[in-house]
Amino acid sequence: MEKKPKNAGELRKTGYRILSVKEEMRKNLIDNIQKGERLFPPIIGYDETVIPAIENAILSGHDMIFLGERGQAKSRIMRHLIDLLDEEIPALAGCEINDNPFHPICKRCKELLKKDGDKAAVTWIPREKRYAEKLATPDVTIADLIGEIDPIKVAEGRYLSDELAIHYGLIPRTNRGIFSINELPDLSEKIQVGLFNLMEERDIQIRGFKIQLPLDVYIVASANPEDYTNRGRIITPLKDRYGSQIRTHYPLSLRDEVSIIEQERHTFEDNGYMTMVPQFMQEIVAEVTLYARKNPEINQRSGVSVRMSINNYENLLSNALKRAIRLEEKEVIPRISDLYSIIPSSIGKIETIGIEEKHEDPLIIEMVKKAVLTVFNRFYAPETFDTFLKKFSDGQNIEVSEATPSHEYLKKISEFGGLNKVISQYQPNASPSLAASLLEFILEGLYLNRKLSKEEVGNTTLYHK
Ligand SMILES: [Zn+2]
């Protein structure tokens, strides 16, 4: 729009049609589909499952609830729903609940329109301002979500039953927008009733006063599937209200898990240091999380978030960065010996069942071993290293640690022989830091395949026959 209408009269002249939130989202989605655009591009791994279900729900005009374990991008998806709103919409200026300039619902605006008519000022609300969210906890109140009688307004002479005596809560303030409630089952029953009345009967009840307030808010919610299906956690009429239940999930492939890690990891400006993560290290980090999601000693009902992969990856890189700084190397490339750094970032992400706290570290280390073995066997057949392994028969050994400079690894590689082809196959002209990382991967992989033995003393690992 070139020159935006500034009052109700100007707006009317443009022939502007006010749509309900659901109609507006539906219109924009149809537009998207016509253009062949993909919904929510930054969301990875849901192209064939969650996204099509969202599209259908929106085309059907359904209220949606997202069911899934923690860290499945539920809140992220809900925030992305604003992508389906118009860039901006007109509302009556000064209205607390973003009233429709042609058909206001609040008393103040009704009176204003009666008085000013077409001159009533219009403001334009950007879509980012039309979204609000709340994490449901048992102490969320009706006042927070719906509203409260404002004692000051009452003292000024308003009657309690007078709508003007209300201090609006979050939901009315999101009128003509999207409101999302995270962990819906944690809302008290009383508030669930209030929510249902608002959505279904379009009235709000505050302290026994019933006020007709036909809000237009698209209320989406999320919940853990366990809580949601649990009898008594959600009042039945509210449950029925949700036309579409959309089940989220963890990344279905290792590749998706890795893409999410790369997209979401925190990056800093590291002056002069170059970070490079070999594919096998990326896959090991993702694979650890995949094992955690299958581990019977971990509570799978609460799940293992993708955040575990992301935070582990960040710690791994931090450990590699410290080495680069200390050894005055410019390349930051993580190694197997950096993997201990992921213990602190893993522990908080899992809920163990029936094991003591002191046994949590070994649990993680066990999963790391499995992950390394899986990835190694995906990359190499152990026979690949026959020539290399022969050297160990002569009583030779290789010592590695997170603090060993990369060039010392190069020395070992040339001393032992049998690895040049493997390394150049992985990457022609591999840098010393990459070769070091690859050597540790090979040594640990051979150890886990029982082709080598190892001894760990402090931070140093000795591989031998
Ligand atoms: Zn108003």
Short mmCIF file of N, CA, C and O in Angstrom, two decimals, residues 306-432:
data_model
loop_
_atom_site.label_atom_id
_atom_site.label_comp_id
_atom_site.label_asym_id
_atom_site.label_seq_id
_atom_site.Cartn_x
_atom_site.Cartn_y
_atom_site.Cartn_z
N VAL A 306 16.86 -31.81 20.81
CA VAL A 306 17.91 -31.50 19.84
C VAL A 306 18.93 -30.54 20.48
O VAL A 306 20.07 -30.46 20.06
N ARG A 307 18.48 -29.85 21.51
CA ARG A 307 19.40 -28.95 22.21
C ARG A 307 20.59 -29.69 22.80
O ARG A 307 21.66 -29.11 22.97
N MET A 308 20.41 -30.98 23.08
CA MET A 308 21.56 -31.75 23.57
C MET A 308 22.63 -31.79 22.49
O MET A 308 23.80 -31.54 22.75
N SER A 309 22.23 -32.10 21.26
CA SER A 309 23.19 -32.12 20.16
C SER A 309 23.85 -30.76 20.00
O SER A 309 25.07 -30.67 19.83
N ILE A 310 23.04 -29.72 20.04
CA ILE A 310 23.56 -28.38 19.78
C ILE A 310 24.57 -27.98 20.86
O ILE A 310 25.68 -27.55 20.57
N ASN A 311 24.19 -28.15 22.13
CA ASN A 311 25.09 -27.76 23.21
C ASN A 311 26.34 -28.63 23.26
O ASN A 311 27.43 -28.14 23.58
N ASN A 312 26.21 -29.90 22.94
CA ASN A 312 27.39 -30.77 22.90
C ASN A 312 28.37 -30.29 21.83
O ASN A 312 29.58 -30.24 22.03
N TYR A 313 27.81 -29.97 20.72
CA TYR A 313 28.61 -29.49 19.59
C TYR A 313 29.36 -28.22 19.97
O TYR A 313 30.54 -28.04 19.69
N GLU A 314 28.65 -27.32 20.65
CA GLU A 314 29.27 -26.06 21.08
C GLU A 314 30.43 -26.32 22.03
O GLU A 314 31.50 -25.70 21.92
N ASN A 315 30.23 -27.23 22.98
CA ASN A 315 31.31 -27.55 23.92
C ASN A 315 32.51 -28.19 23.23
O ASN A 315 33.66 -27.91 23.56
N LEU A 316 32.21 -29.04 22.28
CA LEU A 316 33.27 -29.71 21.53
C LEU A 316 34.14 -28.67 20.82
O LEU A 316 35.36 -28.71 20.86
N LEU A 317 33.48 -27.71 20.19
CA LEU A 317 34.21 -26.66 19.48
C LEU A 317 34.98 -25.77 20.44
O LEU A 317 36.08 -25.31 20.13
N SER A 318 34.41 -25.54 21.62
CA SER A 318 35.10 -24.69 22.58
C SER A 318 36.39 -25.35 23.04
O SER A 318 37.43 -24.71 23.20
N ASN A 319 36.30 -26.66 23.28
CA ASN A 319 37.49 -27.39 23.70
C ASN A 319 38.57 -27.34 22.62
O ASN A 319 39.75 -27.16 22.91
N ALA A 320 38.15 -27.47 21.37
CA ALA A 320 39.09 -27.42 20.26
C ALA A 320 39.68 -26.02 20.11
O ALA A 320 40.87 -25.86 19.80
N LEU A 321 38.86 -25.03 20.38
CA LEU A 321 39.35 -23.64 20.29
C LEU A 321 40.43 -23.38 21.34
O LEU A 321 41.47 -22.78 21.04
N LYS A 322 40.20 -23.86 22.57
CA LYS A 322 41.20 -23.67 23.62
C LYS A 322 42.54 -24.26 23.21
O LYS A 322 43.58 -23.67 23.43
N ARG A 323 42.48 -25.47 22.62
CA ARG A 323 43.73 -26.11 22.18
C ARG A 323 44.43 -25.23 21.14
O ARG A 323 45.62 -24.97 21.23
N ALA A 324 43.65 -24.77 20.16
CA ALA A 324 44.24 -23.96 19.09
C ALA A 324 44.93 -22.73 19.68
O ALA A 324 46.04 -22.38 19.29
N ILE A 325 44.26 -22.10 20.67
CA ILE A 325 44.85 -20.90 21.27
C ILE A 325 46.14 -21.26 22.00
O ILE A 325 47.18 -20.64 21.81
N ARG A 326 46.09 -22.31 22.81
CA ARG A 326 47.26 -22.69 23.62
C ARG A 326 48.43 -23.15 22.78
O ARG A 326 49.58 -22.85 23.08
N LEU A 327 48.14 -23.88 21.71
CA LEU A 327 49.22 -24.43 20.89
C LEU A 327 49.59 -23.51 19.74
O LEU A 327 50.40 -23.86 18.89
N GLU A 328 48.94 -22.37 19.72
CA GLU A 328 49.17 -21.39 18.64
C GLU A 328 48.95 -22.00 17.27
O GLU A 328 49.74 -21.81 16.35
N GLU A 329 47.85 -22.75 17.16
CA GLU A 329 47.45 -23.25 15.85
C GLU A 329 46.30 -22.37 15.39
O GLU A 329 45.57 -21.81 16.20
N LYS A 330 46.12 -22.24 14.10
CA LYS A 330 45.07 -21.34 13.62
C LYS A 330 43.76 -22.06 13.32
O LYS A 330 42.70 -21.47 13.27
N GLU A 331 43.91 -23.38 13.12
CA GLU A 331 42.72 -24.14 12.78
C GLU A 331 42.07 -24.76 14.00
O GLU A 331 42.76 -25.38 14.82
N VAL A 332 40.76 -24.62 14.10
CA VAL A 332 40.02 -25.21 15.21
C VAL A 332 39.29 -26.44 14.68
O VAL A 332 38.28 -26.33 13.98
N ILE A 333 39.86 -27.60 14.96
CA ILE A 333 39.25 -28.84 14.47
C ILE A 333 39.12 -29.83 15.63
O ILE A 333 40.12 -30.25 16.20
N PRO A 334 37.89 -30.18 16.00
CA PRO A 334 37.72 -31.07 17.15
C PRO A 334 38.22 -32.48 16.88
O PRO A 334 38.24 -32.95 15.74
N ARG A 335 38.63 -33.14 17.96
CA ARG A 335 39.13 -34.51 17.90
C ARG A 335 38.33 -35.39 18.86
O ARG A 335 37.63 -34.89 19.73
N ILE A 336 38.59 -36.68 18.75
CA ILE A 336 37.95 -37.63 19.67
C ILE A 336 38.27 -37.27 21.14
O ILE A 336 37.41 -37.33 22.01
N SER A 337 39.52 -36.86 21.38
CA SER A 337 39.90 -36.55 22.77
C SER A 337 39.17 -35.32 23.32
O SER A 337 39.22 -35.05 24.51
N ASP A 338 38.48 -34.59 22.46
CA ASP A 338 37.67 -33.46 22.94
C ASP A 338 36.29 -33.90 23.42
O ASP A 338 35.54 -33.10 23.98
N LEU A 339 35.96 -35.15 23.18
CA LEU A 339 34.57 -35.58 23.43
C LEU A 339 34.18 -35.57 24.91
O LEU A 339 33.00 -35.51 25.23
N TYR A 340 35.18 -35.61 25.80
CA TYR A 340 34.82 -35.54 27.23
C TYR A 340 34.11 -34.22 27.55
O TYR A 340 33.36 -34.14 28.51
N SER A 341 34.37 -33.23 26.74
CA SER A 341 33.76 -31.92 27.01
C SER A 341 32.24 -31.93 26.86
O SER A 341 31.57 -30.99 27.25
N ILE A 342 31.68 -32.98 26.29
CA ILE A 342 30.22 -32.96 26.10
C ILE A 342 29.47 -33.54 27.31
O ILE A 342 28.25 -33.50 27.35
N ILE A 343 30.20 -34.01 28.29
CA ILE A 343 29.49 -34.57 29.45
C ILE A 343 28.64 -33.50 30.16
O ILE A 343 27.45 -33.72 30.37
N PRO A 344 29.22 -32.34 30.50
CA PRO A 344 28.39 -31.35 31.20
C PRO A 344 27.19 -30.87 30.38
O PRO A 344 26.15 -30.53 30.93
N SER A 345 27.34 -30.84 29.06
CA SER A 345 26.21 -30.36 28.24
C SER A 345 25.19 -31.46 27.96
O SER A 345 24.11 -31.19 27.45
N SER A 346 25.55 -32.70 28.29
CA SER A 346 24.59 -33.80 28.09
C SER A 346 23.76 -34.06 29.33
O SER A 346 22.55 -34.29 29.26
N ILE A 347 24.44 -34.03 30.48
CA ILE A 347 23.81 -34.43 31.74
C ILE A 347 22.47 -33.72 31.98
O ILE A 347 21.48 -34.37 32.30
N GLY A 348 22.45 -32.41 31.81
CA GLY A 348 21.23 -31.67 32.10
C GLY A 348 20.10 -31.92 31.12
O GLY A 348 18.96 -31.56 31.37
N LYS A 349 20.41 -32.54 29.98
CA LYS A 349 19.40 -32.71 28.95
C LYS A 349 18.64 -34.03 29.08
O LYS A 349 17.72 -34.29 28.34
N ILE A 350 19.12 -34.87 30.00
CA ILE A 350 18.46 -36.17 30.11
C ILE A 350 17.95 -36.40 31.53
O ILE A 350 18.50 -35.87 32.49
N GLU A 351 16.86 -37.15 31.59
CA GLU A 351 16.35 -37.56 32.89
C GLU A 351 16.61 -39.05 32.98
O GLU A 351 16.03 -39.82 32.22
N THR A 352 17.50 -39.44 33.89
CA THR A 352 17.80 -40.86 33.96
C THR A 352 16.78 -41.58 34.84
O THR A 352 16.14 -40.96 35.69
N ILE A 353 16.63 -42.86 34.58
CA ILE A 353 15.69 -43.65 35.38
C ILE A 353 16.48 -44.65 36.20
O ILE A 353 17.22 -45.47 35.66
N GLY A 354 16.30 -44.58 37.49
CA GLY A 354 16.85 -45.60 38.37
C GLY A 354 18.36 -45.68 38.41
O GLY A 354 18.91 -46.70 38.78
N ILE A 355 19.06 -44.65 37.97
CA ILE A 355 20.50 -44.70 38.20
C ILE A 355 20.96 -43.49 38.99
O ILE A 355 20.37 -42.42 38.90
N GLU A 356 22.00 -43.72 39.76
CA GLU A 356 22.47 -42.65 40.64
C GLU A 356 23.23 -41.61 39.84
O GLU A 356 23.75 -41.88 38.77
N GLU A 357 23.29 -40.45 40.45
CA GLU A 357 23.95 -39.32 39.78
C GLU A 357 25.38 -39.66 39.36
O GLU A 357 25.83 -39.31 38.29
N LYS A 358 26.07 -40.39 40.23
CA LYS A 358 27.48 -40.67 39.94
C LYS A 358 27.64 -41.63 38.75
O LYS A 358 28.73 -41.81 38.24
N HIS A 359 26.55 -42.27 38.37
CA HIS A 359 26.63 -43.18 37.23
C HIS A 359 26.20 -42.52 35.92
O HIS A 359 26.09 -43.17 34.90
N GLU A 360 25.95 -41.23 36.00
CA GLU A 360 25.51 -40.54 34.79
C GLU A 360 26.66 -40.32 33.81
O GLU A 360 26.48 -40.48 32.61
N ASP A 361 27.85 -39.97 34.34
CA ASP A 361 28.99 -39.78 33.44
C ASP A 361 29.31 -41.04 32.64
O ASP A 361 29.43 -40.99 31.42
N PRO A 362 29.42 -42.20 33.33
CA PRO A 362 29.68 -43.42 32.56
C PRO A 362 28.61 -43.71 31.51
O PRO A 362 28.93 -44.24 30.44
N LEU A 363 27.38 -43.35 31.83
CA LEU A 363 26.28 -43.56 30.87
C LEU A 363 26.55 -42.77 29.58
O LEU A 363 26.39 -43.27 28.47
N ILE A 364 26.96 -41.52 29.76
CA ILE A 364 27.25 -40.68 28.59
C ILE A 364 28.47 -41.24 27.83
O ILE A 364 28.46 -41.37 26.61
N ILE A 365 29.51 -41.61 28.59
CA ILE A 365 30.73 -42.12 27.95
C ILE A 365 30.41 -43.38 27.14
O ILE A 365 30.91 -43.56 26.02
N GLU A 366 29.56 -44.21 27.67
CA GLU A 366 29.15 -45.43 26.96
C GLU A 366 28.47 -45.07 25.63
O GLU A 366 28.73 -45.68 24.60
N MET A 367 27.61 -44.07 25.67
CA MET A 367 26.91 -43.66 24.44
C MET A 367 27.87 -43.04 23.44
O MET A 367 27.73 -43.22 22.23
N VAL A 368 28.88 -42.31 23.96
CA VAL A 368 29.88 -41.73 23.06
C VAL A 368 30.63 -42.85 22.34
O VAL A 368 30.84 -42.80 21.12
N LYS A 369 31.00 -43.90 23.09
CA LYS A 369 31.71 -45.02 22.47
C LYS A 369 30.89 -45.66 21.37
O LYS A 369 31.39 -45.93 20.27
N LYS A 370 29.63 -45.90 21.68
CA LYS A 370 28.75 -46.51 20.67
C LYS A 370 28.67 -45.63 19.43
O LYS A 370 28.68 -46.12 18.30
N ALA A 371 28.58 -44.31 19.68
CA ALA A 371 28.45 -43.38 18.56
C ALA A 371 29.71 -43.41 17.69
O ALA A 371 29.63 -43.47 16.45
N VAL A 372 30.89 -43.41 18.34
CA VAL A 372 32.15 -43.42 17.58
C VAL A 372 32.24 -44.70 16.75
O VAL A 372 32.57 -44.67 15.57
N LEU A 373 31.89 -45.82 17.38
CA LEU A 373 31.97 -47.11 16.69
C LEU A 373 31.04 -47.12 15.47
O LEU A 373 31.44 -47.52 14.37
N THR A 374 29.81 -46.66 15.68
CA THR A 374 28.85 -46.65 14.58
C THR A 374 29.35 -45.80 13.42
O THR A 374 29.30 -46.21 12.26
N VAL A 375 29.84 -44.61 13.76
CA VAL A 375 30.27 -43.70 12.70
C VAL A 375 31.53 -44.25 12.01
O VAL A 375 31.64 -44.24 10.79
N PHE A 376 32.44 -44.78 12.82
CA PHE A 376 33.68 -45.32 12.23
C PHE A 376 33.36 -46.45 11.24
O PHE A 376 33.86 -46.46 10.12
N ASN A 377 32.49 -47.35 11.67
CA ASN A 377 32.16 -48.47 10.78
C ASN A 377 31.37 -48.04 9.56
O ASN A 377 31.32 -48.75 8.57
N ARG A 378 30.75 -46.89 9.66
CA ARG A 378 30.07 -46.35 8.50
C ARG A 378 31.10 -45.78 7.50
O ARG A 378 30.92 -45.82 6.30
N PHE A 379 32.20 -45.27 8.04
CA PHE A 379 33.23 -44.67 7.19
C PHE A 379 34.20 -45.70 6.64
O PHE A 379 34.63 -45.60 5.50
N TYR A 380 34.59 -46.67 7.47
CA TYR A 380 35.70 -47.54 7.07
C TYR A 380 35.45 -49.01 7.37
O TYR A 380 34.82 -49.33 8.38
N ALA A 381 36.00 -49.85 6.50
CA ALA A 381 36.09 -51.27 6.82
C ALA A 381 37.41 -51.45 7.55
O ALA A 381 38.43 -50.91 7.12
N PRO A 382 37.45 -52.19 8.66
CA PRO A 382 38.69 -52.31 9.44
C PRO A 382 39.88 -52.82 8.62
O PRO A 382 41.02 -52.44 8.90
N GLU A 383 39.64 -53.63 7.57
CA GLU A 383 40.76 -54.13 6.74
C GLU A 383 41.55 -52.99 6.13
O GLU A 383 42.75 -53.15 5.83
N THR A 384 40.90 -51.85 5.96
CA THR A 384 41.57 -50.70 5.38
C THR A 384 42.89 -50.41 6.08
O THR A 384 43.80 -49.83 5.49
N PHE A 385 42.98 -50.81 7.34
CA PHE A 385 44.12 -50.39 8.13
C PHE A 385 45.13 -51.49 8.41
O PHE A 385 45.93 -51.36 9.32
N ASP A 386 45.11 -52.56 7.61
CA ASP A 386 46.00 -53.69 7.86
C ASP A 386 47.47 -53.29 7.92
O ASP A 386 48.19 -53.65 8.86
N THR A 387 47.92 -52.52 6.94
CA THR A 387 49.33 -52.10 6.90
C THR A 387 49.67 -51.26 8.13
O THR A 387 50.71 -51.44 8.77
N PHE A 388 48.79 -50.36 8.43
CA PHE A 388 48.97 -49.47 9.58
C PHE A 388 49.06 -50.29 10.87
O PHE A 388 49.96 -50.09 11.70
N LEU A 389 48.18 -51.27 11.02
CA LEU A 389 48.12 -52.06 12.25
C LEU A 389 49.38 -52.91 12.44
O LEU A 389 49.78 -53.19 13.57
N LYS A 390 49.99 -53.33 11.32
CA LYS A 390 51.18 -54.18 11.41
C LYS A 390 52.27 -53.51 12.23
O LYS A 390 53.00 -54.15 12.97
N LYS A 391 52.39 -52.21 12.07
CA LYS A 391 53.43 -51.45 12.79
C LYS A 391 53.33 -51.63 14.29
O LYS A 391 54.33 -51.61 15.00
N PHE A 392 52.06 -51.76 14.77
CA PHE A 392 51.87 -51.90 16.21
C PHE A 392 52.43 -53.23 16.73
O PHE A 392 52.77 -53.34 17.90
N SER A 393 52.51 -54.24 15.83
CA SER A 393 53.01 -55.55 16.27
C SER A 393 54.45 -55.47 16.74
O SER A 393 54.90 -56.27 17.55
N ASP A 394 55.18 -54.47 16.22
CA ASP A 394 56.58 -54.34 16.64
C ASP A 394 56.71 -53.62 17.98
O ASP A 394 57.76 -53.07 18.29
N GLY A 395 55.67 -53.62 18.72
CA GLY A 395 55.73 -52.99 20.05
C GLY A 395 55.63 -51.47 20.03
O GLY A 395 55.84 -50.82 21.04
N GLN A 396 55.31 -50.94 18.88
CA GLN A 396 55.18 -49.48 18.81
C GLN A 396 53.82 -49.03 19.34
O GLN A 396 52.88 -49.80 19.38
N ASN A 397 53.75 -47.76 19.70
CA ASN A 397 52.46 -47.25 20.15
C ASN A 397 52.30 -45.78 19.75
O ASN A 397 53.25 -45.14 19.32
N ILE A 398 51.07 -45.29 19.90
CA ILE A 398 50.82 -43.88 19.61
C ILE A 398 50.10 -43.26 20.81
O ILE A 398 49.14 -43.82 21.33
N GLU A 399 50.64 -42.12 21.20
CA GLU A 399 50.04 -41.43 22.32
C GLU A 399 49.30 -40.20 21.79
O GLU A 399 49.85 -39.46 20.98
N VAL A 400 48.07 -40.02 22.22
CA VAL A 400 47.32 -38.83 21.79
C VAL A 400 46.72 -38.14 23.01
O VAL A 400 46.51 -38.77 24.05
N SER A 401 46.42 -36.86 22.84
CA SER A 401 45.68 -36.15 23.89
C SER A 401 45.13 -34.86 23.29
O SER A 401 45.56 -34.44 22.22
N GLU A 402 44.19 -34.29 24.02
CA GLU A 402 43.60 -33.04 23.52
C GLU A 402 44.63 -31.92 23.45
O GLU A 402 44.42 -30.92 22.79
N ALA A 403 45.76 -32.10 24.15
CA ALA A 403 46.75 -31.03 24.20
C ALA A 403 47.96 -31.28 23.31
O ALA A 403 48.93 -30.54 23.34
N THR A 404 47.91 -32.36 22.53
CA THR A 404 49.05 -32.67 21.67
C THR A 404 49.00 -31.84 20.38
O THR A 404 47.98 -31.80 19.71
N PRO A 405 50.12 -31.18 20.04
CA PRO A 405 50.12 -30.35 18.83
C PRO A 405 49.90 -31.21 17.57
O PRO A 405 50.34 -32.36 17.52
N SER A 406 49.28 -30.64 16.61
CA SER A 406 48.93 -31.38 15.40
C SER A 406 50.15 -31.94 14.68
O SER A 406 50.11 -33.03 14.12
N HIS A 407 51.27 -31.20 14.68
CA HIS A 407 52.42 -31.67 13.91
C HIS A 407 53.00 -32.97 14.48
O HIS A 407 53.60 -33.75 13.77
N GLU A 408 52.79 -33.20 15.78
CA GLU A 408 53.27 -34.47 16.35
C GLU A 408 52.49 -35.66 15.80
O GLU A 408 53.02 -36.75 15.69
N TYR A 409 51.24 -35.41 15.48
CA TYR A 409 50.43 -36.47 14.86
C TYR A 409 50.99 -36.78 13.47
O TYR A 409 51.06 -37.93 13.06
N LEU A 410 51.39 -35.70 12.77
CA LEU A 410 51.92 -35.89 11.42
C LEU A 410 53.16 -36.77 11.45
O LEU A 410 53.36 -37.63 10.59
N LYS A 411 53.99 -36.56 12.48
CA LYS A 411 55.21 -37.35 12.63
C LYS A 411 54.85 -38.83 12.73
O LYS A 411 55.43 -39.69 12.07
N LYS A 412 53.89 -39.11 13.60
CA LYS A 412 53.45 -40.50 13.80
C LYS A 412 52.89 -41.10 12.52
O LYS A 412 53.15 -42.26 12.19
N ILE A 413 52.12 -40.27 11.81
CA ILE A 413 51.51 -40.76 10.58
C ILE A 413 52.57 -41.19 9.58
O ILE A 413 52.49 -42.24 8.96
N SER A 414 53.64 -40.39 9.47
CA SER A 414 54.66 -40.75 8.49
C SER A 414 55.53 -41.91 9.00
O SER A 414 55.94 -42.77 8.25
N GLU A 415 55.75 -41.95 10.32
CA GLU A 415 56.51 -43.04 10.92
C GLU A 415 55.82 -44.40 10.70
O GLU A 415 56.46 -45.38 10.34
N PHE A 416 54.54 -44.40 10.94
CA PHE A 416 53.79 -45.66 10.87
C PHE A 416 53.49 -46.07 9.43
O PHE A 416 53.50 -47.24 9.10
N GLY A 417 53.17 -45.08 8.60
CA GLY A 417 52.81 -45.37 7.22
C GLY A 417 51.45 -46.05 7.13
O GLY A 417 50.82 -46.36 8.15
N GLY A 418 50.99 -46.26 5.91
CA GLY A 418 49.72 -46.96 5.72
C GLY A 418 48.49 -46.08 5.87
O GLY A 418 47.37 -46.56 5.74
N LEU A 419 48.67 -44.78 6.15
CA LEU A 419 47.50 -43.93 6.34
C LEU A 419 47.35 -42.84 5.28
O LEU A 419 46.30 -42.22 5.15
N ASN A 420 48.45 -42.62 4.53
CA ASN A 420 48.41 -41.50 3.57
C ASN A 420 47.23 -41.57 2.62
O ASN A 420 46.58 -40.56 2.37
N LYS A 421 46.96 -42.79 2.14
CA LYS A 421 45.87 -42.94 1.17
C LYS A 421 44.52 -42.61 1.84
O LYS A 421 43.70 -41.89 1.28
N VAL A 422 44.35 -43.13 3.06
CA VAL A 422 43.09 -42.89 3.79
C VAL A 422 42.88 -41.40 4.00
O VAL A 422 41.78 -40.86 3.80
N ILE A 423 43.97 -40.73 4.40
CA ILE A 423 43.84 -39.30 4.69
C ILE A 423 43.57 -38.49 3.42
O ILE A 423 42.69 -37.63 3.40
N SER A 424 44.30 -38.82 2.36
CA SER A 424 44.07 -38.01 1.14
C SER A 424 42.71 -38.34 0.52
O SER A 424 42.13 -37.52 -0.18
N GLN A 425 42.21 -39.56 0.81
CA GLN A 425 40.86 -39.87 0.33
C GLN A 425 39.83 -39.03 1.09
O GLN A 425 38.84 -38.59 0.54
N TYR A 426 40.11 -38.86 2.38
CA TYR A 426 39.16 -38.05 3.17
C TYR A 426 39.20 -36.61 2.70
O TYR A 426 38.18 -36.01 2.46
N GLN A 427 40.39 -36.08 2.57
CA GLN A 427 40.54 -34.74 2.00
C GLN A 427 41.94 -34.56 1.42
O GLN A 427 42.92 -34.68 2.16
N PRO A 428 42.03 -34.27 0.13
CA PRO A 428 43.36 -34.05 -0.46
C PRO A 428 44.02 -32.87 0.24
O PRO A 428 43.34 -31.89 0.57
N ASN A 429 45.31 -32.98 0.45
CA ASN A 429 46.07 -31.93 1.13
C ASN A 429 45.49 -31.55 2.49
O ASN A 429 45.37 -30.36 2.81
N ALA A 430 45.10 -32.53 3.26
CA ALA A 430 44.54 -32.25 4.59
C ALA A 430 45.55 -31.50 5.43
O ALA A 430 46.74 -31.79 5.40
N SER A 431 45.07 -30.53 6.17
CA SER A 431 45.96 -29.74 7.04
C SER A 431 46.38 -30.60 8.23
O SER A 431 45.75 -31.62 8.52
N PRO A 432 47.47 -30.21 8.93
CA PRO A 432 47.90 -30.99 10.10
C PRO A 432 46.77 -31.19 11.13
O PRO A 432 46.63 -32.28 11.68
#
